[in-house]
Every structure is written in structure tokens, then in C-alpha cells.
């Protein structure tokens, strides 16, 4: 099959086109028994749930354009190739963390995978005030394992360089991040939008010269520091949960970049979930418990990440960076510990910076999040968003003064009570 044969699936054509796939026939049942529903609510792709006599599957297909914007913004199908390769690596590096992939068709840009049920998108659960047991631990482990094991701390130099070359082809999705995350929020870019009433806070932010410089320093780090294979879009819309289970999905933005990028983006989305909770109250104060839980998750993500990263540093450091032959084997284990503390310090500062830009772009750029968007009253929404903008600024400019995650969650608690409009 050639690339020219590509055609988007529809619920009506899916069974005829994929019914002969042995893996689907085996795991879902005969095509005659299938019902197909398109459920994609993301910005880019088609997502179908296929239900048959024997089971269910997800069929995800890339469209040749950005779904959120339309055909005027073409986007290559090959993002599906990067998603497939990222999923296989994440499954190997952190078993059980991602859905199982059952089939990949490069020409049709289709990934067939396990249907996670009764999982829901984490962001929706958080907006509804629902909690998941073990969430922070699971996400902290995912970050530490995938980010450590995808780097020169763990891989052979040859393998890591081959992987770097492979993922270097994900040019257009990186371009989205480079523009939408690091540049557009900081000027009046054509695709930007913001909540009515937020104008004073937006103007202050865009007039902040130090902030514009900090944003470009972070963009330089993202585009040039190929430390590890990133998920690349690790927000609460890329996580599916039940009350007790957590899985990470949707790594089509996978690229090599700084370790702190994934961790920072993830934490940003929990901080925004925290700051948006007052907008979802049914009665005054009824989201206070949820807000406290969300900050606990932030602390656990970072704490677990550090703990597991340190464990892997001490037990799996087989790459060409900070070799044991230089430290432990020379009787200099203390130097390895010193180096670990320095590396975690660097990741911490990066994390705070990336966390800040993610908070800005979800409020000022093209791609907003449901946490704020689902607040119907625009006055309340603007008040919540203004706090997030102010917090993002402090994280980007004040990273050096924030000694640890407790200082970040304390800042969130304080900001939640302040007026930043
Ligand atoms: C045009 S794509 C906008 C955003 O959606 C994706 O989920 C990424 O977060 C991207 O930045
Ligand atoms: Mg996505």
C-alpha cells in the first residue's frame, strides 16, 4: 500500500477496511459483530472505539491536517509513526504504563491498541472533582523510568544516537510546540485567544521583557538539549484513569529534549487543575478537599520522580554519562552522589521553567484546557486564569529562589487566594 492510498476511516467504512486484520478478528470478534463509534475529542486525530462479540479496541488514525483548525493547517501523517515508536519504547521502559499496541499501519497512519475501560481522560475526571488512588506515584514513576531509560545515562551511545535520528523526523509536531508553547503566548499571535476580561493580565505579561527572554531561553533548551526521549505532550489530557488505575496515552509529540520538559508540563496541568477548581464549585468551598489533593499529587509526582531517578542512577547507570568506571570503580561513590544531586538540581530548574510556559500557553495560545474552558462564568474564569498566569511568571523568573516542591505548592495555595486581575 502506498501513501497515496491513505484514506480517513469513518464509522461506516472501518469494519470493511479493517475487518480482515487477524489481531482485530481475534481480540474483538468477527467484523459482522462490530459497532464503531468515533470519539476523538483531541486536537489532531480520529479515534474510534470498535466493539465486537469478543471484545473492544481503539483505532487511532492521524488526519493529514490539524483537526482543531481544519484543512487549512496541513500536518503530516507520519506523526502516527512517532506515536507507535514512542509507545513501544515507553512500554519497554515502564511496563504497564501505556496501552498495549496491537497493530500499526504506517501508510494509513493507524495504530490499533487496547481499549482502556472503564478509564476516562484524567482532565475530565479532575474537572468533575474525581480522584485516582496512586496517581502521583504512577506518573512520577513513568517520568523517571521513561526519561532515565531513554537517555545517555542508560542507553548505549549508538542506540541513543540512532533513536535521536529517528525521532528528529518529528519536525512538524516539534514546530507546533516551538511556536504554540514558547513564542505565541508572549505576543499577539494570530491564533491566540483569551477569556474576555483577562486583558490587563495579558498586557502585563506581554510587556514583561524578562519573561520574553526567559521564554526563549526555555525554547533554546527544548530545541537543542536532546537529553532523552520525551513523551512531548504530557498533560492531564494524555492520561487515562479509573479510581485506582493510571495509564499514559498519546505520545505523538515524542522527540528528544530536556528531561524537565515532560515533568514541568505535567505539573503545570495539575497546578492549573488546582487553580481552576473554584470555578467548578457547586457550593462555596466544596472543592477545597480536591484542591488539597491536587497539590498532594504535585508533591508526589516530584518526590517519586526524584526517588526513582536516584534509584535508577544508582542501579542502572550503564550509558556513557557519569560512568561508574569514573566514580564507583575508583572508590569515588560520593562523586556519583554529588553528580546526581547536581543533575536533579538542573532538572528541577528546567521543570519550573517549562511548567511556567505551559501555564501561559493554555490560557493565552490556541490550545486551551477544559479545566478553565468549562468555567461558564467568564468573570470567574478570568480570575482563575489570572492567578495561573501570575504563578507561571513566578516559576519562570523565580526558579532559582524555589528550593523544593513544597515551595511551589505553597505558592499555589497563596495564589489561589489572591487577585491577579
Ligand atoms: C495544534 S495542536 C495544539 C495542541 O494540541 C496538542 O495536544 C498539543 O498539546 C498541541 O500543543
Ligand atoms: Mg494529544
GROMACS .gro file of C-alpha atoms and ligand atoms in nm:
model
  433
    1UNK     CA    1   0.000   0.000   0.000
    2UNK     CA    2   0.144   0.343  -0.091
    3UNK     CA    3   0.099   0.675   0.087
    4UNK     CA    4  -0.140   0.776  -0.193
    5UNK     CA    5  -0.380   0.504  -0.079
    6UNK     CA    6  -0.433   0.679   0.253
    7UNK     CA    7  -0.797   0.747   0.328
    8UNK     CA    8  -0.952   0.855   0.656
    9UNK     CA    9  -1.168   0.593   0.823
   10UNK     CA   10  -1.530   0.655   0.909
   11UNK     CA   11  -1.756   0.454   1.143
   12UNK     CA   12  -1.926   0.326   0.826
   13UNK     CA   13  -1.607   0.211   0.647
   14UNK     CA   14  -1.397   0.086   0.937
   15UNK     CA   15  -1.531  -0.271   0.955
   16UNK     CA   16  -1.495  -0.322   0.580
   17UNK     CA   17  -1.140  -0.186   0.581
   18UNK     CA   18  -1.002  -0.346   0.898
   19UNK     CA   19  -1.226  -0.649   0.942
   20UNK     CA   20  -0.969  -0.885   0.791
   21UNK     CA   21  -0.694  -0.788   1.038
   22UNK     CA   22  -0.622  -1.109   1.231
   23UNK     CA   23  -0.549  -0.925   1.554
   24UNK     CA   24  -0.886  -0.746   1.546
   25UNK     CA   25  -1.078  -1.053   1.440
   26UNK     CA   26  -0.908  -1.246   1.721
   27UNK     CA   27  -0.944  -0.992   2.001
   28UNK     CA   28  -1.265  -0.812   1.904
   29UNK     CA   29  -1.451  -1.079   1.709
   30UNK     CA   30  -1.582  -1.110   1.352
   31UNK     CA   31  -1.632  -0.778   1.171
   32UNK     CA   32  -2.003  -0.851   1.124
   33UNK     CA   33  -2.043  -0.818   1.502
   34UNK     CA   34  -1.871  -0.476   1.525
   35UNK     CA   35  -2.019  -0.143   1.620
   36UNK     CA   36  -1.794   0.157   1.564
   37UNK     CA   37  -1.804   0.496   1.733
   38UNK     CA   38  -1.578   0.796   1.666
   39UNK     CA   39  -1.487   0.952   2.000
   40UNK     CA   40  -1.182   1.170   1.926
   41UNK     CA   41  -1.201   1.489   2.129
   42UNK     CA   42  -0.834   1.584   2.097
   43UNK     CA   43  -0.690   1.849   1.870
   44UNK     CA   44  -0.544   1.629   1.597
   45UNK     CA   45  -0.674   1.279   1.524
   46UNK     CA   46  -0.960   1.040   1.462
   47UNK     CA   47  -1.022   0.792   1.745
   48UNK     CA   48  -1.267   0.504   1.708
   49UNK     CA   49  -1.395   0.257   1.967
   50UNK     CA   50  -1.461  -0.077   1.799
   51UNK     CA   51  -1.688  -0.311   1.993
   52UNK     CA   52  -1.741  -0.670   1.882
   53UNK     CA   53  -1.866  -1.003   2.009
   54UNK     CA   54  -1.532  -1.086   2.174
   55UNK     CA   55  -1.404  -0.751   2.297
   56UNK     CA   56  -1.313  -0.391   2.219
   57UNK     CA   57  -1.026  -0.200   2.057
   58UNK     CA   58  -0.917   0.155   1.990
   59UNK     CA   59  -0.833   0.251   1.633
   60UNK     CA   60  -0.649   0.580   1.617
   61UNK     CA   61  -0.581   0.741   1.281
   62UNK     CA   62  -0.392   1.060   1.201
   63UNK     CA   63  -0.561   1.309   0.972
   64UNK     CA   64  -0.350   1.497   0.718
   65UNK     CA   65  -0.437   1.824   0.893
   66UNK     CA   66  -0.491   1.969   1.242
   67UNK     CA   67  -0.843   1.862   1.340
   68UNK     CA   68  -0.886   2.159   1.574
   69UNK     CA   69  -0.820   2.410   1.294
   70UNK     CA   70  -0.917   2.226   0.974
   71UNK     CA   71  -0.764   2.151   0.636
   72UNK     CA   72  -0.602   2.495   0.617
   73UNK     CA   73  -0.334   2.361   0.857
   74UNK     CA   74  -0.179   2.050   0.697
   75UNK     CA   75   0.003   1.811   0.929
   76UNK     CA   76   0.196   1.502   0.815
   77UNK     CA   77   0.058   1.155   0.875
   78UNK     CA   78   0.398   1.037   0.993
   79UNK     CA   79   0.317   1.156   1.347
   80UNK     CA   80   0.148   0.821   1.380
   81UNK     CA   81   0.485   0.652   1.314
   82UNK     CA   82   0.640   0.851   1.600
   83UNK     CA   83   0.350   0.771   1.830
   84UNK     CA   84   0.387   0.399   1.754
   85UNK     CA   85   0.762   0.402   1.819
   86UNK     CA   86   0.726   0.609   2.137
   87UNK     CA   87   0.457   0.371   2.270
   88UNK     CA   88   0.678   0.066   2.215
   89UNK     CA   89   0.968   0.234   2.395
   90UNK     CA   90   0.752   0.351   2.686
   91UNK     CA   91   0.603   0.001   2.722
   92UNK     CA   92   0.955  -0.145   2.746
   93UNK     CA   93   1.089   0.124   2.980
   94UNK     CA   94   0.789   0.135   3.214
   95UNK     CA   95   0.586  -0.184   3.162
   96UNK     CA   96   0.212  -0.144   3.208
   97UNK     CA   97   0.218   0.235   3.184
   98UNK     CA   98   0.073   0.269   2.833
   99UNK     CA   99  -0.196   0.088   2.630
  100UNK     CA  100  -0.081  -0.226   2.453
  101UNK     CA  101  -0.029  -0.173   2.079
  102UNK     CA  102  -0.185  -0.447   1.866
  103UNK     CA  103  -0.118  -0.327   1.511
  104UNK     CA  104   0.044  -0.042   1.320
  105UNK     CA  105  -0.020   0.058   0.958
  106UNK     CA  106   0.222   0.327   0.852
  107UNK     CA  107   0.061   0.412   0.515
  108UNK     CA  108  -0.283   0.452   0.671
  109UNK     CA  109  -0.137   0.623   0.983
  110UNK     CA  110  -0.335   0.382   1.200
  111UNK     CA  111  -0.244   0.249   1.545
  112UNK     CA  112  -0.472  -0.024   1.680
  113UNK     CA  113  -0.448  -0.062   2.054
  114UNK     CA  114  -0.603  -0.187   2.371
  115UNK     CA  115  -0.929  -0.013   2.470
  116UNK     CA  116  -0.889   0.115   2.823
  117UNK     CA  117  -1.213   0.065   3.011
  118UNK     CA  118  -1.365   0.199   3.233
  119UNK     CA  119  -1.092   0.462   3.207
  120UNK     CA  120  -1.169   0.827   3.137
  121UNK     CA  121  -0.945   1.117   3.042
  122UNK     CA  122  -0.786   1.242   3.363
  123UNK     CA  123  -0.856   1.608   3.283
  124UNK     CA  124  -1.230   1.540   3.269
  125UNK     CA  125  -1.217   1.350   3.598
  126UNK     CA  126  -1.036   1.641   3.765
  127UNK     CA  127  -1.290   1.895   3.637
  128UNK     CA  128  -1.563   1.675   3.785
  129UNK     CA  129  -1.376   1.658   4.116
  130UNK     CA  130  -1.288   1.289   4.097
  131UNK     CA  131  -0.967   1.143   4.244
  132UNK     CA  132  -0.749   0.847   4.147
  133UNK     CA  133  -0.560   0.642   4.401
  134UNK     CA  134  -0.184   0.621   4.336
  135UNK     CA  135  -0.193   0.883   4.059
  136UNK     CA  136   0.112   1.085   4.165
  137UNK     CA  137   0.325   0.776   4.228
  138UNK     CA  138   0.235   0.624   3.890
  139UNK     CA  139   0.310   0.943   3.698
  140UNK     CA  140   0.632   1.008   3.891
  141UNK     CA  141   0.748   0.655   3.808
  142UNK     CA  142   0.652   0.695   3.443
  143UNK     CA  143   0.856   1.016   3.417
  144UNK     CA  144   1.161   0.878   3.595
  145UNK     CA  145   1.168   0.546   3.409
  146UNK     CA  146   1.099   0.668   3.058
  147UNK     CA  147   1.319   0.977   3.089
  148UNK     CA  148   1.614   0.799   3.254
  149UNK     CA  149   1.599   0.491   3.031
  150UNK     CA  150   1.569   0.698   2.712
  151UNK     CA  151   1.887   0.892   2.782
  152UNK     CA  152   2.264   0.857   2.760
  153UNK     CA  153   2.256   0.769   3.129
  154UNK     CA  154   2.114   0.431   3.036
  155UNK     CA  155   2.131   0.355   2.662
  156UNK     CA  156   2.441   0.274   2.464
  157UNK     CA  157   2.561   0.580   2.275
  158UNK     CA  158   2.495   0.406   1.941
  159UNK     CA  159   2.136   0.313   2.030
  160UNK     CA  160   2.057   0.655   2.166
  161UNK     CA  161   2.204   0.830   1.861
  162UNK     CA  162   2.002   0.604   1.629
  163UNK     CA  163   1.688   0.690   1.826
  164UNK     CA  164   1.772   1.058   1.823
  165UNK     CA  165   1.800   1.039   1.442
  166UNK     CA  166   1.468   0.854   1.416
  167UNK     CA  167   1.272   1.099   1.629
  168UNK     CA  168   1.446   1.400   1.470
  169UNK     CA  169   1.197   1.348   1.185
  170UNK     CA  170   0.907   1.463   1.404
  171UNK     CA  171   0.968   1.814   1.274
  172UNK     CA  172   0.614   1.944   1.234
  173UNK     CA  173   0.495   1.842   1.579
  174UNK     CA  174   0.804   1.998   1.736
  175UNK     CA  175   0.727   2.309   1.532
  176UNK     CA  176   0.382   2.321   1.694
  177UNK     CA  177   0.540   2.309   2.039
  178UNK     CA  178   0.813   2.556   1.949
  179UNK     CA  179   0.560   2.814   1.833
  180UNK     CA  180   0.247   2.744   2.036
  181UNK     CA  181   0.422   2.689   2.369
  182UNK     CA  182   0.731   2.907   2.365
  183UNK     CA  183   0.651   3.206   2.139
  184UNK     CA  184   0.283   3.273   2.062
  185UNK     CA  185   0.169   3.336   2.422
  186UNK     CA  186   0.417   3.623   2.453
  187UNK     CA  187   0.285   3.837   2.168
  188UNK     CA  188  -0.042   3.898   1.988
  189UNK     CA  189  -0.002   3.595   1.756
  190UNK     CA  190  -0.283   3.533   1.502
  191UNK     CA  191  -0.414   3.206   1.652
  192UNK     CA  192  -0.414   3.324   2.014
  193UNK     CA  193  -0.729   3.381   2.213
  194UNK     CA  194  -0.808   3.458   2.573
  195UNK     CA  195  -1.105   3.497   2.805
  196UNK     CA  196  -1.279   3.836   2.790
  197UNK     CA  197  -1.182   4.040   3.097
  198UNK     CA  198  -0.830   3.897   3.116
  199UNK     CA  199  -0.683   4.185   2.911
  200UNK     CA  200  -0.498   4.370   3.193
  201UNK     CA  201  -0.316   4.050   3.298
  202UNK     CA  202  -0.238   3.963   2.935
  203UNK     CA  203  -0.097   4.309   2.865
  204UNK     CA  204   0.124   4.297   3.177
  205UNK     CA  205   0.262   3.960   3.075
  206UNK     CA  206   0.337   4.060   2.716
  207UNK     CA  207   0.511   4.377   2.836
  208UNK     CA  208   0.737   4.179   3.067
  209UNK     CA  209   1.071   4.184   2.887
  210UNK     CA  210   1.247   3.948   3.128
  211UNK     CA  211   0.969   3.697   3.077
  212UNK     CA  212   1.004   3.713   2.699
  213UNK     CA  213   1.374   3.645   2.736
  214UNK     CA  214   1.313   3.356   2.979
  215UNK     CA  215   1.063   3.200   2.735
  216UNK     CA  216   1.320   3.200   2.457
  217UNK     CA  217   1.588   3.053   2.688
  218UNK     CA  218   1.343   2.768   2.750
  219UNK     CA  219   1.276   2.732   2.378
  220UNK     CA  220   1.652   2.708   2.321
  221UNK     CA  221   1.670   2.432   2.583
  222UNK     CA  222   1.374   2.245   2.429
  223UNK     CA  223   1.506   2.260   2.075
  224UNK     CA  224   1.874   2.194   2.143
  225UNK     CA  225   1.919   1.985   2.460
  226UNK     CA  226   1.845   1.633   2.335
  227UNK     CA  227   1.879   1.469   2.677
  228UNK     CA  228   1.614   1.199   2.645
  229UNK     CA  229   1.313   1.073   2.455
  230UNK     CA  230   1.023   1.286   2.576
  231UNK     CA  231   0.655   1.200   2.566
  232UNK     CA  232   0.635   1.555   2.435
  233UNK     CA  233   0.274   1.636   2.532
  234UNK     CA  234   0.240   1.505   2.885
  235UNK     CA  235  -0.065   1.686   3.019
  236UNK     CA  236  -0.374   1.560   3.201
  237UNK     CA  237  -0.548   1.506   2.865
  238UNK     CA  238  -0.277   1.250   2.784
  239UNK     CA  239  -0.355   1.037   3.089
  240UNK     CA  240  -0.646   0.795   3.137
  241UNK     CA  241  -0.766   0.684   3.478
  242UNK     CA  242  -1.011   0.484   3.682
  243UNK     CA  243  -1.046   0.533   4.058
  244UNK     CA  244  -0.739   0.312   4.103
  245UNK     CA  245  -0.551   0.288   3.772
  246UNK     CA  246  -0.345   0.528   3.561
  247UNK     CA  247  -0.221   0.496   3.201
  248UNK     CA  248  -0.039   0.742   2.979
  249UNK     CA  249  -0.152   0.781   2.616
  250UNK     CA  250  -0.088   0.989   2.307
  251UNK     CA  251   0.291   1.037   2.267
  252UNK     CA  252   0.277   1.162   1.906
  253UNK     CA  253   0.481   1.470   2.001
  254UNK     CA  254   0.770   1.244   2.106
  255UNK     CA  255   1.110   1.400   2.047
  256UNK     CA  256   1.447   1.422   2.217
  257UNK     CA  257   1.461   1.712   2.461
  258UNK     CA  258   1.534   1.815   2.821
  259UNK     CA  259   1.421   1.579   3.097
  260UNK     CA  260   1.243   1.863   3.277
  261UNK     CA  261   1.009   1.927   2.982
  262UNK     CA  262   0.773   1.633   3.046
  263UNK     CA  263   0.786   1.675   3.423
  264UNK     CA  264   0.721   2.050   3.403
  265UNK     CA  265   0.436   2.020   3.156
  266UNK     CA  266   0.270   1.754   3.371
  267UNK     CA  267   0.300   1.951   3.695
  268UNK     CA  268   0.168   2.265   3.520
  269UNK     CA  269  -0.152   2.084   3.433
  270UNK     CA  270  -0.208   1.981   3.795
  271UNK     CA  271  -0.144   2.336   3.912
  272UNK     CA  272  -0.399   2.463   3.658
  273UNK     CA  273  -0.643   2.195   3.774
  274UNK     CA  274  -0.588   2.327   4.129
  275UNK     CA  275  -0.636   2.693   4.037
  276UNK     CA  276  -0.946   2.620   3.826
  277UNK     CA  277  -1.134   2.428   4.098
  278UNK     CA  278  -1.311   2.737   4.244
  279UNK     CA  279  -1.478   2.774   3.904
  280UNK     CA  280  -1.633   2.427   3.939
  281UNK     CA  281  -1.780   2.468   4.288
  282UNK     CA  282  -2.144   2.371   4.333
  283UNK     CA  283  -2.138   2.534   4.679
  284UNK     CA  284  -1.879   2.774   4.825
  285UNK     CA  285  -1.566   2.585   4.932
  286UNK     CA  286  -1.682   2.241   4.820
  287UNK     CA  287  -1.370   2.192   4.607
  288UNK     CA  288  -1.124   2.266   4.891
  289UNK     CA  289  -1.057   1.895   4.950
  290UNK     CA  290  -0.998   1.839   4.579
  291UNK     CA  291  -0.760   2.135   4.568
  292UNK     CA  292  -0.557   1.994   4.857
  293UNK     CA  293  -0.547   1.652   4.690
  294UNK     CA  294  -0.423   1.802   4.362
  295UNK     CA  295  -0.132   1.973   4.538
  296UNK     CA  296  -0.056   1.644   4.712
  297UNK     CA  297  -0.037   1.482   4.368
  298UNK     CA  298   0.209   1.751   4.254
  299UNK     CA  299   0.430   1.682   4.557
  300UNK     CA  300   0.410   1.307   4.499
  301UNK     CA  301   0.494   1.332   4.129
  302UNK     CA  302   0.810   1.527   4.200
  303UNK     CA  303   0.905   1.322   4.509
  304UNK     CA  304   0.853   0.990   4.330
  305UNK     CA  305   1.035   1.115   4.023
  306UNK     CA  306   1.343   1.210   4.232
  307UNK     CA  307   1.335   0.886   4.429
  308UNK     CA  308   1.305   0.660   4.124
  309UNK     CA  309   1.550   0.862   3.916
  310UNK     CA  310   1.802   0.832   4.202
  311UNK     CA  311   1.736   0.458   4.228
  312UNK     CA  312   1.795   0.413   3.854
  313UNK     CA  313   2.107   0.632   3.876
  314UNK     CA  314   2.248   0.402   4.144
  315UNK     CA  315   2.146   0.073   3.982
  316UNK     CA  316   2.116   0.119   3.603
  317UNK     CA  317   2.369   0.386   3.505
  318UNK     CA  318   2.516   0.197   3.211
  319UNK     CA  319   2.535   0.472   2.948
  320UNK     CA  320   2.827   0.694   2.859
  321UNK     CA  321   2.732   0.972   3.102
  322UNK     CA  322   2.872   0.983   3.458
  323UNK     CA  323   3.010   0.629   3.417
  324UNK     CA  324   3.064   0.408   3.717
  325UNK     CA  325   3.415   0.346   3.577
  326UNK     CA  326   3.489   0.708   3.661
  327UNK     CA  327   3.328   0.717   4.005
  328UNK     CA  328   3.228   0.400   4.193
  329UNK     CA  329   3.500   0.187   4.032
  330UNK     CA  330   3.760   0.437   4.152
  331UNK     CA  331   3.623   0.433   4.506
  332UNK     CA  332   3.456   0.772   4.439
  333UNK     CA  333   3.091   0.682   4.502
  334UNK     CA  334   3.050   1.017   4.676
  335UNK     CA  335   3.124   1.196   4.349
  336UNK     CA  336   2.846   0.998   4.181
  337UNK     CA  337   2.608   1.117   4.454
  338UNK     CA  338   2.728   1.475   4.411
  339UNK     CA  339   2.672   1.447   4.035
  340UNK     CA  340   2.322   1.304   4.093
  341UNK     CA  341   2.233   1.598   4.319
  342UNK     CA  342   2.362   1.841   4.054
  343UNK     CA  343   2.168   1.670   3.773
  344UNK     CA  344   1.846   1.668   3.980
  345UNK     CA  345   1.905   2.038   4.053
  346UNK     CA  346   1.932   2.111   3.682
  347UNK     CA  347   1.616   1.908   3.609
  348UNK     CA  348   1.436   2.096   3.888
  349UNK     CA  349   1.515   2.440   3.743
  350UNK     CA  350   1.415   2.325   3.394
  351UNK     CA  351   1.094   2.172   3.531
  352UNK     CA  352   0.987   2.501   3.688
  353UNK     CA  353   1.053   2.696   3.369
  354UNK     CA  354   0.866   2.453   3.143
  355UNK     CA  355   0.587   2.442   3.398
  356UNK     CA  356   0.552   2.821   3.370
  357UNK     CA  357   0.534   2.835   2.989
  358UNK     CA  358   0.276   2.554   2.981
  359UNK     CA  359   0.057   2.753   3.222
  360UNK     CA  360   0.079   3.055   2.996
  361UNK     CA  361   0.013   2.887   2.667
  362UNK     CA  362  -0.300   2.705   2.786
  363UNK     CA  363  -0.456   3.042   2.872
  364UNK     CA  364  -0.317   3.270   2.601
  365UNK     CA  365  -0.245   3.048   2.300
  366UNK     CA  366  -0.450   2.836   2.060
  367UNK     CA  367  -0.491   2.517   2.265
  368UNK     CA  368  -0.678   2.585   2.588
  369UNK     CA  369  -0.774   2.330   2.851
  370UNK     CA  370  -1.109   2.215   2.980
  371UNK     CA  371  -1.010   2.299   3.338
  372UNK     CA  372  -1.061   2.667   3.260
  373UNK     CA  373  -1.278   2.644   2.947
  374UNK     CA  374  -1.555   2.463   3.131
  375UNK     CA  375  -1.597   2.753   3.375
  376UNK     CA  376  -1.908   2.908   3.224
  377UNK     CA  377  -1.888   3.242   3.406
  378UNK     CA  378  -1.617   3.434   3.221
  379UNK     CA  379  -1.551   3.665   3.519
  380UNK     CA  380  -1.473   3.368   3.743
  381UNK     CA  381  -1.272   3.202   3.465
  382UNK     CA  382  -1.064   3.515   3.407
  383UNK     CA  383  -0.995   3.546   3.782
  384UNK     CA  384  -0.873   3.184   3.799
  385UNK     CA  385  -0.667   3.221   3.481
  386UNK     CA  386  -0.505   3.544   3.603
  387UNK     CA  387  -0.373   3.356   3.907
  388UNK     CA  388  -0.228   3.085   3.681
  389UNK     CA  389  -0.061   3.347   3.461
  390UNK     CA  390   0.097   3.512   3.765
  391UNK     CA  391   0.213   3.179   3.901
  392UNK     CA  392   0.360   3.077   3.565
  393UNK     CA  393   0.557   3.401   3.558
  394UNK     CA  394   0.699   3.341   3.906
  395UNK     CA  395   0.801   2.986   3.814
  396UNK     CA  396   0.982   3.106   3.502
  397UNK     CA  397   1.158   3.400   3.663
  398UNK     CA  398   1.200   3.283   4.020
  399UNK     CA  399   1.313   2.921   3.972
  400UNK     CA  400   1.642   2.993   4.149
  401UNK     CA  401   1.460   3.103   4.465
  402UNK     CA  402   1.231   2.799   4.490
  403UNK     CA  403   1.411   2.538   4.699
  404UNK     CA  404   1.169   2.250   4.655
  405UNK     CA  405   0.826   2.127   4.556
  406UNK     CA  406   0.673   2.239   4.889
  407UNK     CA  407   0.756   2.597   4.798
  408UNK     CA  408   0.569   2.552   4.469
  409UNK     CA  409   0.257   2.407   4.630
  410UNK     CA  410   0.269   2.679   4.899
  411UNK     CA  411   0.281   2.936   4.619
  412UNK     CA  412  -0.024   2.775   4.453
  413UNK     CA  413  -0.216   2.789   4.784
  414UNK     CA  414  -0.128   3.156   4.824
  415UNK     CA  415  -0.207   3.249   4.463
  416UNK     CA  416  -0.544   3.075   4.490
  417UNK     CA  417  -0.648   3.340   4.746
  418UNK     CA  418  -0.506   3.643   4.563
  419UNK     CA  419  -0.650   3.870   4.297
  420UNK     CA  420  -0.425   3.896   3.993
  421UNK     CA  421  -0.659   4.072   3.754
  422LIG     C1  422  -0.247   2.237   1.703
  422LIG     S1  423  -0.221   2.124   1.826
  422LIG     C2  424  -0.240   2.206   1.975
  422LIG     C3  425  -0.201   2.128   2.091
  422LIG     O1  426  -0.273   2.006   2.096
  422LIG     C4  427  -0.187   1.901   2.134
  422LIG     O2  428  -0.247   1.818   2.227
  422LIG     C5  429  -0.062   1.967   2.185
  422LIG     O3  430  -0.072   1.998   2.321
  422LIG     C6  431  -0.056   2.087   2.100
  422LIG     O4  432   0.026   2.188   2.151
  423LIG    MG1  433  -0.267   1.470   2.222
   0.00000   0.00000   0.00000
